Amino acid sequence: MFFLNTISHLKATLFYVLYNCFLFRSISWILLQPLRRFGLARRPYALLIGIEQYKENGVWGQLPGARGDIRLYKEILTKGLGIHPYDIIVMNDFEFSPLSTFYPTRHNMEREIRKLGSSLRVGDLGFFSYSGHAKQLKEHAPSEADGMDEAIVPVDGSNEGENLIKDNELNSWLVAPLPAGATLLAACDASPSH
């Protein structure tokens, strides 16, 4: 119980820090409204991904906090930054069926992550969050000092590494396409698994 209270306290602290950091963004967002009205600046976009139950439950286990994370980020983005809910894409396993395009499989996540990375232009604000499991894998061609790849685990990810989204892929889909002058904020609440 102490551990859960500590986690709740950390999330409340994170909310406070993010909200105060976003205060500056809120002011700049208000100042950009006249520019947006005439099409000279674009609006912000967000992608929120949360996974509570995995297909391989014996390996990954359940994460009941993803629902709360998405609710918290949506509140920060809509109330703190004034982002319209239509500009927030949510992918999760508790509101969408496995047949939905917003069910967080590797294929669906890749599509939405690439869309966020390629849609941001100069002056845009993007926000990416992931709440779920993560894993470290040995690199085939070591490019990192520790010789390990970090990966987030889609709902159809396997413990052997199948369908995982590696840090290098996230970089090429989400960060590399960003033009100078675009801002991307990212939050990852990932439970490491072995």
JSON list of N, CA and C in Angstrom, two decimals, residues 43-50 66 69-71 73-74 77-78 83-96 100-104 107-117 119-120 125-131 174:
[
{"chain": "A", "resi": 43, "resn": "ARG", "atom": "N", "xyz": [-1.80, 24.41, -35.11]},
{"chain": "A", "resi": 43, "resn": "ARG", "atom": "CA", "xyz": [-2.23, 24.04, -33.76]},
{"chain": "A", "resi": 43, "resn": "ARG", "atom": "C", "xyz": [-1.40, 22.86, -33.24]},
{"chain": "A", "resi": 44, "resn": "PRO", "atom": "N", "xyz": [-1.46, 22.60, -31.95]},
{"chain": "A", "resi": 44, "resn": "PRO", "atom": "CA", "xyz": [-0.70, 21.48, -31.37]},
{"chain": "A", "resi": 44, "resn": "PRO", "atom": "C", "xyz": [-1.42, 20.15, -31.60]},
{"chain": "A", "resi": 45, "resn": "TYR", "atom": "N", "xyz": [-0.65, 19.08, -31.48]},
{"chain": "A", "resi": 45, "resn": "TYR", "atom": "CA", "xyz": [-1.17, 17.73, -31.64]},
{"chain": "A", "resi": 45, "resn": "TYR", "atom": "C", "xyz": [-0.64, 16.87, -30.51]},
{"chain": "A", "resi": 46, "resn": "ALA", "atom": "N", "xyz": [-1.40, 15.82, -30.15]},
{"chain": "A", "resi": 46, "resn": "ALA", "atom": "CA", "xyz": [-0.95, 14.92, -29.09]},
{"chain": "A", "resi": 46, "resn": "ALA", "atom": "C", "xyz": [-1.34, 13.49, -29.42]},
{"chain": "A", "resi": 47, "resn": "LEU", "atom": "N", "xyz": [-0.49, 12.56, -28.99]},
{"chain": "A", "resi": 47, "resn": "LEU", "atom": "CA", "xyz": [-0.75, 11.12, -29.11]},
{"chain": "A", "resi": 47, "resn": "LEU", "atom": "C", "xyz": [-0.52, 10.51, -27.74]},
{"chain": "A", "resi": 48, "resn": "LEU", "atom": "N", "xyz": [-1.58, 9.94, -27.17]},
{"chain": "A", "resi": 48, "resn": "LEU", "atom": "CA", "xyz": [-1.52, 9.31, -25.85]},
{"chain": "A", "resi": 48, "resn": "LEU", "atom": "C", "xyz": [-1.76, 7.82, -26.01]},
{"chain": "A", "resi": 49, "resn": "ILE", "atom": "N", "xyz": [-0.83, 6.99, -25.55]},
{"chain": "A", "resi": 49, "resn": "ILE", "atom": "CA", "xyz": [-0.95, 5.54, -25.66]},
{"chain": "A", "resi": 49, "resn": "ILE", "atom": "C", "xyz": [-0.90, 4.93, -24.27]},
{"chain": "A", "resi": 50, "resn": "GLY", "atom": "N", "xyz": [-1.87, 4.08, -23.96]},
{"chain": "A", "resi": 50, "resn": "GLY", "atom": "CA", "xyz": [-1.91, 3.40, -22.67]},
{"chain": "A", "resi": 50, "resn": "GLY", "atom": "C", "xyz": [-2.33, 1.95, -22.82]},
{"chain": "A", "resi": 66, "resn": "ALA", "atom": "N", "xyz": [-2.39, 2.91, -16.46]},
{"chain": "A", "resi": 66, "resn": "ALA", "atom": "CA", "xyz": [-2.42, 3.55, -17.78]},
{"chain": "A", "resi": 66, "resn": "ALA", "atom": "C", "xyz": [-3.67, 4.41, -17.98]},
{"chain": "A", "resi": 69, "resn": "ASP", "atom": "N", "xyz": [-3.13, 7.68, -16.25]},
{"chain": "A", "resi": 69, "resn": "ASP", "atom": "CA", "xyz": [-2.14, 8.50, -16.95]},
{"chain": "A", "resi": 69, "resn": "ASP", "atom": "C", "xyz": [-2.78, 9.23, -18.13]},
{"chain": "A", "resi": 70, "resn": "ILE", "atom": "N", "xyz": [-3.57, 8.51, -18.92]},
{"chain": "A", "resi": 70, "resn": "ILE", "atom": "CA", "xyz": [-4.21, 9.13, -20.07]},
{"chain": "A", "resi": 70, "resn": "ILE", "atom": "C", "xyz": [-5.16, 10.23, -19.62]},
{"chain": "A", "resi": 71, "resn": "ARG", "atom": "N", "xyz": [-5.93, 9.96, -18.57]},
{"chain": "A", "resi": 71, "resn": "ARG", "atom": "CA", "xyz": [-6.85, 10.97, -18.06]},
{"chain": "A", "resi": 71, "resn": "ARG", "atom": "C", "xyz": [-6.09, 12.21, -17.59]},
{"chain": "A", "resi": 73, "resn": "TYR", "atom": "N", "xyz": [-2.99, 13.27, -18.54]},
{"chain": "A", "resi": 73, "resn": "TYR", "atom": "CA", "xyz": [-2.40, 14.00, -19.66]},
{"chain": "A", "resi": 73, "resn": "TYR", "atom": "C", "xyz": [-3.47, 14.74, -20.47]},
{"chain": "A", "resi": 74, "resn": "LYS", "atom": "N", "xyz": [-4.63, 14.13, -20.65]},
{"chain": "A", "resi": 74, "resn": "LYS", "atom": "CA", "xyz": [-5.70, 14.82, -21.38]},
{"chain": "A", "resi": 74, "resn": "LYS", "atom": "C", "xyz": [-6.12, 16.08, -20.64]},
{"chain": "A", "resi": 77, "resn": "LEU", "atom": "N", "xyz": [-3.39, 18.72, -21.10]},
{"chain": "A", "resi": 77, "resn": "LEU", "atom": "CA", "xyz": [-3.37, 19.25, -22.46]},
{"chain": "A", "resi": 77, "resn": "LEU", "atom": "C", "xyz": [-4.59, 20.12, -22.77]},
{"chain": "A", "resi": 78, "resn": "THR", "atom": "N", "xyz": [-5.77, 19.70, -22.32]},
{"chain": "A", "resi": 78, "resn": "THR", "atom": "CA", "xyz": [-6.97, 20.47, -22.65]},
{"chain": "A", "resi": 78, "resn": "THR", "atom": "C", "xyz": [-7.14, 21.69, -21.74]},
{"chain": "A", "resi": 83, "resn": "ILE", "atom": "N", "xyz": [-5.51, 22.75, -25.60]},
{"chain": "A", "resi": 83, "resn": "ILE", "atom": "CA", "xyz": [-5.56, 21.94, -26.82]},
{"chain": "A", "resi": 83, "resn": "ILE", "atom": "C", "xyz": [-6.96, 21.37, -26.96]},
{"chain": "A", "resi": 84, "resn": "HIS", "atom": "N", "xyz": [-7.51, 21.45, -28.15]},
{"chain": "A", "resi": 84, "resn": "HIS", "atom": "CA", "xyz": [-8.85, 20.93, -28.40]},
{"chain": "A", "resi": 84, "resn": "HIS", "atom": "C", "xyz": [-8.80, 19.40, -28.35]},
{"chain": "A", "resi": 85, "resn": "PRO", "atom": "N", "xyz": [-9.81, 18.78, -27.73]},
{"chain": "A", "resi": 85, "resn": "PRO", "atom": "CA", "xyz": [-9.82, 17.30, -27.65]},
{"chain": "A", "resi": 85, "resn": "PRO", "atom": "C", "xyz": [-9.71, 16.61, -29.00]},
{"chain": "A", "resi": 86, "resn": "TYR", "atom": "N", "xyz": [-10.17, 17.24, -30.08]},
{"chain": "A", "resi": 86, "resn": "TYR", "atom": "CA", "xyz": [-10.07, 16.63, -31.41]},
{"chain": "A", "resi": 86, "resn": "TYR", "atom": "C", "xyz": [-8.63, 16.54, -31.90]},
{"chain": "A", "resi": 87, "resn": "ASP", "atom": "N", "xyz": [-7.73, 17.30, -31.28]},
{"chain": "A", "resi": 87, "resn": "ASP", "atom": "CA", "xyz": [-6.33, 17.27, -31.66]},
{"chain": "A", "resi": 87, "resn": "ASP", "atom": "C", "xyz": [-5.52, 16.29, -30.82]},
{"chain": "A", "resi": 88, "resn": "ILE", "atom": "N", "xyz": [-6.23, 15.49, -30.00]},
{"chain": "A", "resi": 88, "resn": "ILE", "atom": "CA", "xyz": [-5.59, 14.50, -29.15]},
{"chain": "A", "resi": 88, "resn": "ILE", "atom": "C", "xyz": [-6.03, 13.11, -29.62]},
{"chain": "A", "resi": 89, "resn": "ILE", "atom": "N", "xyz": [-5.06, 12.32, -30.04]},
{"chain": "A", "resi": 89, "resn": "ILE", "atom": "CA", "xyz": [-5.33, 10.94, -30.45]},
{"chain": "A", "resi": 89, "resn": "ILE", "atom": "C", "xyz": [-5.03, 10.04, -29.25]},
{"chain": "A", "resi": 90, "resn": "VAL", "atom": "N", "xyz": [-6.00, 9.20, -28.89]},
{"chain": "A", "resi": 90, "resn": "VAL", "atom": "CA", "xyz": [-5.84, 8.27, -27.77]},
{"chain": "A", "resi": 90, "resn": "VAL", "atom": "C", "xyz": [-5.88, 6.85, -28.31]},
{"chain": "A", "resi": 91, "resn": "MET", "atom": "N", "xyz": [-4.90, 6.06, -27.90]},
{"chain": "A", "resi": 91, "resn": "MET", "atom": "CA", "xyz": [-4.85, 4.63, -28.24]},
{"chain": "A", "resi": 91, "resn": "MET", "atom": "C", "xyz": [-4.75, 3.87, -26.93]},
{"chain": "A", "resi": 92, "resn": "ASN", "atom": "N", "xyz": [-5.66, 2.92, -26.72]},
{"chain": "A", "resi": 92, "resn": "ASN", "atom": "CA", "xyz": [-5.57, 2.10, -25.52]},
{"chain": "A", "resi": 92, "resn": "ASN", "atom": "C", "xyz": [-6.29, 0.78, -25.71]},
{"chain": "A", "resi": 93, "resn": "ASP", "atom": "N", "xyz": [-6.12, -0.10, -24.74]},
{"chain": "A", "resi": 93, "resn": "ASP", "atom": "CA", "xyz": [-6.74, -1.42, -24.81]},
{"chain": "A", "resi": 93, "resn": "ASP", "atom": "C", "xyz": [-7.98, -1.53, -23.94]},
{"chain": "A", "resi": 94, "resn": "PHE", "atom": "N", "xyz": [-8.37, -0.44, -23.27]},
{"chain": "A", "resi": 94, "resn": "PHE", "atom": "CA", "xyz": [-9.52, -0.51, -22.39]},
{"chain": "A", "resi": 94, "resn": "PHE", "atom": "C", "xyz": [-10.74, 0.22, -22.92]},
{"chain": "A", "resi": 95, "resn": "GLU", "atom": "N", "xyz": [-10.59, 1.03, -23.96]},
{"chain": "A", "resi": 95, "resn": "GLU", "atom": "CA", "xyz": [-11.73, 1.69, -24.59]},
{"chain": "A", "resi": 95, "resn": "GLU", "atom": "C", "xyz": [-11.99, 1.18, -26.00]},
{"chain": "A", "resi": 96, "resn": "PHE", "atom": "N", "xyz": [-10.97, 0.58, -26.62]},
{"chain": "A", "resi": 96, "resn": "PHE", "atom": "CA", "xyz": [-11.07, 0.17, -28.01]},
{"chain": "A", "resi": 96, "resn": "PHE", "atom": "C", "xyz": [-10.96, -1.35, -28.12]},
{"chain": "A", "resi": 100, "resn": "SER", "atom": "N", "xyz": [-10.29, -2.26, -33.64]},
{"chain": "A", "resi": 100, "resn": "SER", "atom": "CA", "xyz": [-10.21, -0.82, -33.84]},
{"chain": "A", "resi": 100, "resn": "SER", "atom": "C", "xyz": [-8.82, -0.40, -34.33]},
{"chain": "A", "resi": 101, "resn": "THR", "atom": "N", "xyz": [-8.78, 0.66, -35.12]},
{"chain": "A", "resi": 101, "resn": "THR", "atom": "CA", "xyz": [-7.49, 1.20, -35.56]},
{"chain": "A", "resi": 101, "resn": "THR", "atom": "C", "xyz": [-6.77, 1.93, -34.42]},
{"chain": "A", "resi": 102, "resn": "PHE", "atom": "N", "xyz": [-7.45, 2.13, -33.29]},
{"chain": "A", "resi": 102, "resn": "PHE", "atom": "CA", "xyz": [-6.84, 2.78, -32.14]},
{"chain": "A", "resi": 102, "resn": "PHE", "atom": "C", "xyz": [-6.49, 1.80, -31.02]},
{"chain": "A", "resi": 103, "resn": "TYR", "atom": "N", "xyz": [-6.58, 0.50, -31.33]},
{"chain": "A", "resi": 103, "resn": "TYR", "atom": "CA", "xyz": [-6.11, -0.53, -30.41]},
{"chain": "A", "resi": 103, "resn": "TYR", "atom": "C", "xyz": [-4.59, -0.58, -30.56]},
{"chain": "A", "resi": 104, "resn": "PRO", "atom": "N", "xyz": [-3.82, -0.51, -29.45]},
{"chain": "A", "resi": 104, "resn": "PRO", "atom": "CA", "xyz": [-2.37, -0.27, -29.54]},
{"chain": "A", "resi": 104, "resn": "PRO", "atom": "C", "xyz": [-1.52, -1.48, -29.95]},
{"chain": "A", "resi": 107, "resn": "HIS", "atom": "N", "xyz": [1.44, -2.33, -35.33]},
{"chain": "A", "resi": 107, "resn": "HIS", "atom": "CA", "xyz": [1.07, -1.72, -36.61]},
{"chain": "A", "resi": 107, "resn": "HIS", "atom": "C", "xyz": [0.34, -0.39, -36.40]},
{"chain": "A", "resi": 108, "resn": "ASN", "atom": "N", "xyz": [-0.67, -0.38, -35.53]},
{"chain": "A", "resi": 108, "resn": "ASN", "atom": "CA", "xyz": [-1.44, 0.84, -35.29]},
{"chain": "A", "resi": 108, "resn": "ASN", "atom": "C", "xyz": [-0.60, 1.92, -34.61]},
{"chain": "A", "resi": 109, "resn": "MET", "atom": "N", "xyz": [0.24, 1.52, -33.65]},
{"chain": "A", "resi": 109, "resn": "MET", "atom": "CA", "xyz": [1.09, 2.50, -32.97]},
{"chain": "A", "resi": 109, "resn": "MET", "atom": "C", "xyz": [2.08, 3.12, -33.94]},
{"chain": "A", "resi": 110, "resn": "GLU", "atom": "N", "xyz": [2.69, 2.31, -34.78]},
{"chain": "A", "resi": 110, "resn": "GLU", "atom": "CA", "xyz": [3.65, 2.83, -35.74]},
{"chain": "A", "resi": 110, "resn": "GLU", "atom": "C", "xyz": [2.98, 3.87, -36.65]},
{"chain": "A", "resi": 111, "resn": "ARG", "atom": "N", "xyz": [1.79, 3.54, -37.13]},
{"chain": "A", "resi": 111, "resn": "ARG", "atom": "CA", "xyz": [1.08, 4.47, -38.02]},
{"chain": "A", "resi": 111, "resn": "ARG", "atom": "C", "xyz": [0.84, 5.82, -37.34]},
{"chain": "A", "resi": 112, "resn": "GLU", "atom": "N", "xyz": [0.35, 5.81, -36.11]},
{"chain": "A", "resi": 112, "resn": "GLU", "atom": "CA", "xyz": [0.03, 7.06, -35.40]},
{"chain": "A", "resi": 112, "resn": "GLU", "atom": "C", "xyz": [1.28, 7.81, -34.96]},
{"chain": "A", "resi": 113, "resn": "ILE", "atom": "N", "xyz": [2.33, 7.09, -34.58]},
{"chain": "A", "resi": 113, "resn": "ILE", "atom": "CA", "xyz": [3.59, 7.76, -34.20]},
{"chain": "A", "resi": 113, "resn": "ILE", "atom": "C", "xyz": [4.20, 8.45, -35.42]},
{"chain": "A", "resi": 114, "resn": "ARG", "atom": "N", "xyz": [4.21, 7.75, -36.55]},
{"chain": "A", "resi": 114, "resn": "ARG", "atom": "CA", "xyz": [4.74, 8.36, -37.78]},
{"chain": "A", "resi": 114, "resn": "ARG", "atom": "C", "xyz": [3.90, 9.58, -38.19]},
{"chain": "A", "resi": 115, "resn": "LYS", "atom": "N", "xyz": [2.59, 9.47, -38.01]},
{"chain": "A", "resi": 115, "resn": "LYS", "atom": "CA", "xyz": [1.70, 10.57, -38.37]},
{"chain": "A", "resi": 115, "resn": "LYS", "atom": "C", "xyz": [1.99, 11.80, -37.51]},
{"chain": "A", "resi": 116, "resn": "LEU", "atom": "N", "xyz": [2.19, 11.59, -36.20]},
{"chain": "A", "resi": 116, "resn": "LEU", "atom": "CA", "xyz": [2.52, 12.72, -35.32]},
{"chain": "A", "resi": 116, "resn": "LEU", "atom": "C", "xyz": [3.85, 13.34, -35.72]},
{"chain": "A", "resi": 117, "resn": "GLY", "atom": "N", "xyz": [4.87, 12.51, -35.93]},
{"chain": "A", "resi": 117, "resn": "GLY", "atom": "CA", "xyz": [6.20, 13.02, -36.28]},
{"chain": "A", "resi": 117, "resn": "GLY", "atom": "C", "xyz": [6.23, 13.78, -37.59]},
{"chain": "A", "resi": 119, "resn": "SER", "atom": "N", "xyz": [3.58, 15.25, -39.09]},
{"chain": "A", "resi": 119, "resn": "SER", "atom": "CA", "xyz": [2.58, 16.33, -39.22]},
{"chain": "A", "resi": 119, "resn": "SER", "atom": "C", "xyz": [3.02, 17.64, -38.57]},
{"chain": "A", "resi": 120, "resn": "LEU", "atom": "N", "xyz": [4.02, 17.60, -37.69]},
{"chain": "A", "resi": 120, "resn": "LEU", "atom": "CA", "xyz": [4.44, 18.81, -37.00]},
{"chain": "A", "resi": 120, "resn": "LEU", "atom": "C", "xyz": [5.26, 19.71, -37.92]},
{"chain": "A", "resi": 125, "resn": "LEU", "atom": "N", "xyz": [3.41, 22.44, -31.64]},
{"chain": "A", "resi": 125, "resn": "LEU", "atom": "CA", "xyz": [3.71, 21.76, -30.39]},
{"chain": "A", "resi": 125, "resn": "LEU", "atom": "C", "xyz": [3.13, 20.36, -30.47]},
{"chain": "A", "resi": 126, "resn": "GLY", "atom": "N", "xyz": [3.96, 19.35, -30.27]},
{"chain": "A", "resi": 126, "resn": "GLY", "atom": "CA", "xyz": [3.50, 17.97, -30.25]},
{"chain": "A", "resi": 126, "resn": "GLY", "atom": "C", "xyz": [3.75, 17.37, -28.88]},
{"chain": "A", "resi": 127, "resn": "PHE", "atom": "N", "xyz": [2.88, 16.45, -28.50]},
{"chain": "A", "resi": 127, "resn": "PHE", "atom": "CA", "xyz": [3.03, 15.76, -27.21]},
{"chain": "A", "resi": 127, "resn": "PHE", "atom": "C", "xyz": [2.82, 14.28, -27.44]},
{"chain": "A", "resi": 128, "resn": "PHE", "atom": "N", "xyz": [3.75, 13.46, -26.94]},
{"chain": "A", "resi": 128, "resn": "PHE", "atom": "CA", "xyz": [3.66, 12.01, -27.05]},
{"chain": "A", "resi": 128, "resn": "PHE", "atom": "C", "xyz": [3.76, 11.42, -25.66]},
{"chain": "A", "resi": 129, "resn": "SER", "atom": "N", "xyz": [2.85, 10.50, -25.33]},
{"chain": "A", "resi": 129, "resn": "SER", "atom": "CA", "xyz": [2.97, 9.79, -24.05]},
{"chain": "A", "resi": 129, "resn": "SER", "atom": "C", "xyz": [2.73, 8.31, -24.27]},
{"chain": "A", "resi": 130, "resn": "TYR", "atom": "N", "xyz": [3.44, 7.51, -23.49]},
{"chain": "A", "resi": 130, "resn": "TYR", "atom": "CA", "xyz": [3.28, 6.06, -23.50]},
{"chain": "A", "resi": 130, "resn": "TYR", "atom": "C", "xyz": [3.22, 5.58, -22.07]},
{"chain": "A", "resi": 131, "resn": "SER", "atom": "N", "xyz": [2.20, 4.79, -21.75]},
{"chain": "A", "resi": 131, "resn": "SER", "atom": "CA", "xyz": [2.07, 4.15, -20.44]},
{"chain": "A", "resi": 131, "resn": "SER", "atom": "C", "xyz": [1.88, 2.67, -20.69]},
{"chain": "A", "resi": 174, "resn": "LEU", "atom": "N", "xyz": [9.54, 9.58, -34.95]},
{"chain": "A", "resi": 174, "resn": "LEU", "atom": "CA", "xyz": [8.96, 10.70, -34.19]},
{"chain": "A", "resi": 174, "resn": "LEU", "atom": "C", "xyz": [9.87, 11.91, -34.10]}
]
